[in-house]
XYZ file of C-alpha atoms in Angstrom:
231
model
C 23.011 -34.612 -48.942
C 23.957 -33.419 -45.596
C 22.442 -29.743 -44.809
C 25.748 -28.084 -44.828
C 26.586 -29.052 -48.056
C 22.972 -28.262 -49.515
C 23.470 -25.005 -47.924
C 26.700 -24.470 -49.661
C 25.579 -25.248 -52.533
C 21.917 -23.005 -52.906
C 24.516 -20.132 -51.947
C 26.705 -21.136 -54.620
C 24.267 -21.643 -57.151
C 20.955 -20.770 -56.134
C 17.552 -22.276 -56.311
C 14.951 -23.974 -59.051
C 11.646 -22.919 -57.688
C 7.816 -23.539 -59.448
C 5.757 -21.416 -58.255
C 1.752 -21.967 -58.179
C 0.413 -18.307 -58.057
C 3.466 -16.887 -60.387
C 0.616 -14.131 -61.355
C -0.391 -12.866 -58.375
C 0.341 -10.128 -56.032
C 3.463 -12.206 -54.107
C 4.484 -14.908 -56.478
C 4.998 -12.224 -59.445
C 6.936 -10.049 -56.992
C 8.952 -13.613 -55.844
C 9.752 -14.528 -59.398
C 11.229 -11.200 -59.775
C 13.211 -11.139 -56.848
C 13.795 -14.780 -57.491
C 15.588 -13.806 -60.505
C 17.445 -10.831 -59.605
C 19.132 -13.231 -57.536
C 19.887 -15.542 -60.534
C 17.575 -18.476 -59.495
C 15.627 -20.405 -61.805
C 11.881 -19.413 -61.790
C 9.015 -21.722 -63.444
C 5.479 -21.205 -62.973
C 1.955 -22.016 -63.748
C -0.483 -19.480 -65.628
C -3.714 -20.176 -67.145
C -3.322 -18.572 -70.407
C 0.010 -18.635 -73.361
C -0.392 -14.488 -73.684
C 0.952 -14.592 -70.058
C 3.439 -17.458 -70.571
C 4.705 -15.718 -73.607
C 5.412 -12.500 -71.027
C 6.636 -14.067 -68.220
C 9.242 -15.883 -70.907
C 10.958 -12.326 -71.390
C 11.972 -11.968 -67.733
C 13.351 -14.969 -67.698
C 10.804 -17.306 -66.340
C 9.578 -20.689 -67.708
C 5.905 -20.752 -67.435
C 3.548 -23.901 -68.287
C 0.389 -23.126 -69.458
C -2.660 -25.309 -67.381
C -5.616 -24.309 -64.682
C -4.581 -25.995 -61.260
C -8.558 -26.488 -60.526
C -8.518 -28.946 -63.879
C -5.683 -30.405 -63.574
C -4.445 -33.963 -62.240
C -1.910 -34.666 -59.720
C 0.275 -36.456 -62.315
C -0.017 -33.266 -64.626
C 1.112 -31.171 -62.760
C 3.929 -33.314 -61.719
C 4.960 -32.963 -65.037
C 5.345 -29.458 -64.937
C 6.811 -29.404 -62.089
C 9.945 -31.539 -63.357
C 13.018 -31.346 -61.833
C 12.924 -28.232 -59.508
C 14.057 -27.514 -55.659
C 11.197 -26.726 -54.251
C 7.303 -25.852 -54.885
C 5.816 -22.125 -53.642
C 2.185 -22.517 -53.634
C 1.216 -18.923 -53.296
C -1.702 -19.114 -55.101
C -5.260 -17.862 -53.752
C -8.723 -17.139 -54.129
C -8.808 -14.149 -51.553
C -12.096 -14.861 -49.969
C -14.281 -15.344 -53.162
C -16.848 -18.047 -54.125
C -16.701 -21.082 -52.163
C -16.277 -23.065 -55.015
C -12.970 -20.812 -55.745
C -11.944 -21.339 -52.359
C -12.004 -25.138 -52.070
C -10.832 -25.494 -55.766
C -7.272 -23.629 -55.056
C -6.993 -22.792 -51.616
C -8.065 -26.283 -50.178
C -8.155 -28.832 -53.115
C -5.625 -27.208 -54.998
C -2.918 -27.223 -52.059
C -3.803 -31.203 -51.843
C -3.215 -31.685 -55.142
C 0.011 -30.034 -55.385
C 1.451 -31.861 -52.556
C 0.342 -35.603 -54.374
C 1.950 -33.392 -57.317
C 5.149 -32.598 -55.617
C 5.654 -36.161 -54.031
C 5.230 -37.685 -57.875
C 7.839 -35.308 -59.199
C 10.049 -35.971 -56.306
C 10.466 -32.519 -54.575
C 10.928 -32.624 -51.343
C 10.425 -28.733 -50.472
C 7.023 -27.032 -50.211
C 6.286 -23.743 -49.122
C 2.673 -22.767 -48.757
C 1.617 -18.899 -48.464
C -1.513 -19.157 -46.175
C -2.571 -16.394 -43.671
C -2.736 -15.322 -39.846
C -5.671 -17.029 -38.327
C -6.441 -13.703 -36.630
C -6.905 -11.610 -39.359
C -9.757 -9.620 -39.631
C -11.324 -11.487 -36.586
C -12.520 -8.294 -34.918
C -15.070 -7.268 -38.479
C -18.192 -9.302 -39.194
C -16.493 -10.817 -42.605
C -19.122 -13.054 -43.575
C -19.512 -16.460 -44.451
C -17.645 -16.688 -47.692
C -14.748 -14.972 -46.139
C -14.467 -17.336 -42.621
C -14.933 -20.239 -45.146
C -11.627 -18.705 -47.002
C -10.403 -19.357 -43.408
C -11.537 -22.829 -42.539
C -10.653 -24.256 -45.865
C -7.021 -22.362 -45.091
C -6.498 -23.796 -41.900
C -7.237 -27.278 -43.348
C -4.619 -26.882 -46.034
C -1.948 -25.515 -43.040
C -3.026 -29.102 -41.607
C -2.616 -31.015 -45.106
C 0.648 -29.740 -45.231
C 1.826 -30.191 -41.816
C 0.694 -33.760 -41.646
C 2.865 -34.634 -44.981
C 6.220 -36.274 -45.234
C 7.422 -33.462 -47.333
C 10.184 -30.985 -45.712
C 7.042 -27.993 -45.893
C 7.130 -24.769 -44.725
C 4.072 -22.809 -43.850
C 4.298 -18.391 -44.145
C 1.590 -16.509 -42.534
C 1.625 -13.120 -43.325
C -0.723 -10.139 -41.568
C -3.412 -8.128 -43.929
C -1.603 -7.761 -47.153
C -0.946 -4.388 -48.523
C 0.472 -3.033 -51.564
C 3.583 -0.614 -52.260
C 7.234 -0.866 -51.779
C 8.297 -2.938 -48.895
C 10.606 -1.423 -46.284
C 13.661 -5.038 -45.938
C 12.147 -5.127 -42.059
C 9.765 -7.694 -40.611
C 9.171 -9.374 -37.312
C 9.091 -13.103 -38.377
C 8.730 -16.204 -35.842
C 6.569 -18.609 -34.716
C 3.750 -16.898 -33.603
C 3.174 -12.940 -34.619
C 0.635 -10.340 -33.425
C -1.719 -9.337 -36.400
C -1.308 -6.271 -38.204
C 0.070 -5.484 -42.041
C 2.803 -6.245 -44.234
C 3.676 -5.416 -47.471
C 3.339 -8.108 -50.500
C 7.108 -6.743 -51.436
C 8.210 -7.852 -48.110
C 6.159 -10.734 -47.929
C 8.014 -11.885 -51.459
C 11.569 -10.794 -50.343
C 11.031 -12.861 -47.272
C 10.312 -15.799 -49.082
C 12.692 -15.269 -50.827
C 15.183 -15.411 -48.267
C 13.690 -18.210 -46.953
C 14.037 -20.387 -50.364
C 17.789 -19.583 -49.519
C 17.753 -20.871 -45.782
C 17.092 -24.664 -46.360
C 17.459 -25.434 -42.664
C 14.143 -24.138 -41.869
C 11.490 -26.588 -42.917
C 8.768 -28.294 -41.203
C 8.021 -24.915 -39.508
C 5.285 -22.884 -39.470
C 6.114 -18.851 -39.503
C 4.101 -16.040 -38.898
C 4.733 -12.759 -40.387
C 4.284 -9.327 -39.737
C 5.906 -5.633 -40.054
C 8.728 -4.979 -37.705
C 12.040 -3.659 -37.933
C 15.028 -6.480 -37.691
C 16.167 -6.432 -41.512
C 14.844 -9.556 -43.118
C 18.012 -11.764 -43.677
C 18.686 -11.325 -39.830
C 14.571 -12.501 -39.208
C 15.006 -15.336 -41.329
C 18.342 -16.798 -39.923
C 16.761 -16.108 -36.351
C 14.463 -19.032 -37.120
C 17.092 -21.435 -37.938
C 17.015 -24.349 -35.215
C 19.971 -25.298 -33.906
């Protein structure tokens, strides 16, 4: 399908997007958004109380833990969506956390993706320069190697990816501003922007196989987001 016509056709009748991470901080806030804007929302959660809640907004959860998991599992619950948001993360914790979702977890859901046949993938990761002026320890610069790699996974794919780095994450209300591009000076951004500009960018499909890097600013987000279009 030509991009024009996809185009036409996600703003005629919206997305079907899985999201890895559907209970954290961004992907809960993306689902909602996700579905405000009628789009169909699926996800992964570890236990049925929080399937059974996520089911009354709307959203079609599968029950499974991403670190168990095989690749032709969670192909399965993938199905038949658009695209795959891998927003999942262990913030800095163990190491074995940290290569289980952020590094192994991102390879597995890319062998995942290309079983179920989806062809989009966006991956939340994070600014390389964040923090880099505090002593953060060795867990937390392993949270950033094993990051990077996964930014390099992705990249190095045949999938149409898409790579968000956002600054130091905060919570709150978002303000609908960013500054979004290719390469962004480090500071903080809400998770409600963070989520509205994915969002957004679920919406744009001729952005892929770029890497953006996101921060607070004030051009309203729609604008930010078509300003990375290539021409």
């Amino acid at each position: 399908m030509r991009i024009v016509e996809l185009h036409r056709e996600i703003g005629a009748f919206g997305v079907d997007v899985f999201i890895i991470g559907i209970t954290g901080g961004i992907g809960g806030l993306l689902a909602q958004k996700l579905r405000s804007r009628g789009d169909a929302v699926h996800g992964l959660v570890r236990r049925d109380d929080q399937r059974a809640e996520l089911a009354t907004r709307g959203v079609n959860a599968r029950v499974g833990d991403l670190s168990s998991m095989s690749a032709e599992q969670l192909a399965a619950a993938f199905g038949d969506v658009d695209v795959v948001v891998f927003s999942a993360g262990s913030n800095g914790g163990s190491r074995e956390v940290t290569k289980a979702v952020d590094g192994d977890g991102v390879v597995k859901a890319i062998k995942a993706a290309r079983l179920a046949g989806v062809e989009r993938f966006v991956l939340v990761s994070v600014l390389p320069e964040s923090w880099r002026e505090r002593d953060l320890g060795e867990e937390v610069e392993y949270y950033f190697a094993v990051k990077k790699g996964a930014d390099v996974e992705l990249s190095r794919s045949d999938l149409n990816w898409l790579i968000l780095r956002p600054s130091l994450l905060l919570d709150g209300p978002g303000t609908g501003t960013v500054s979004l591009g290719p390469a962004e000076l480090h500071g903080e951004i809400t998770r409600d922007d963070v989520a509205a500009t994915l969002a957004e960018l679920l919406h744009e499909p001729r952005i892929g196989r770029q890497i953006l890097e996101l921060n607070s600013g004030s051009t309203p987000i729609e604008v930010a987001v078509r300003a990375n279009v290539r021409s």
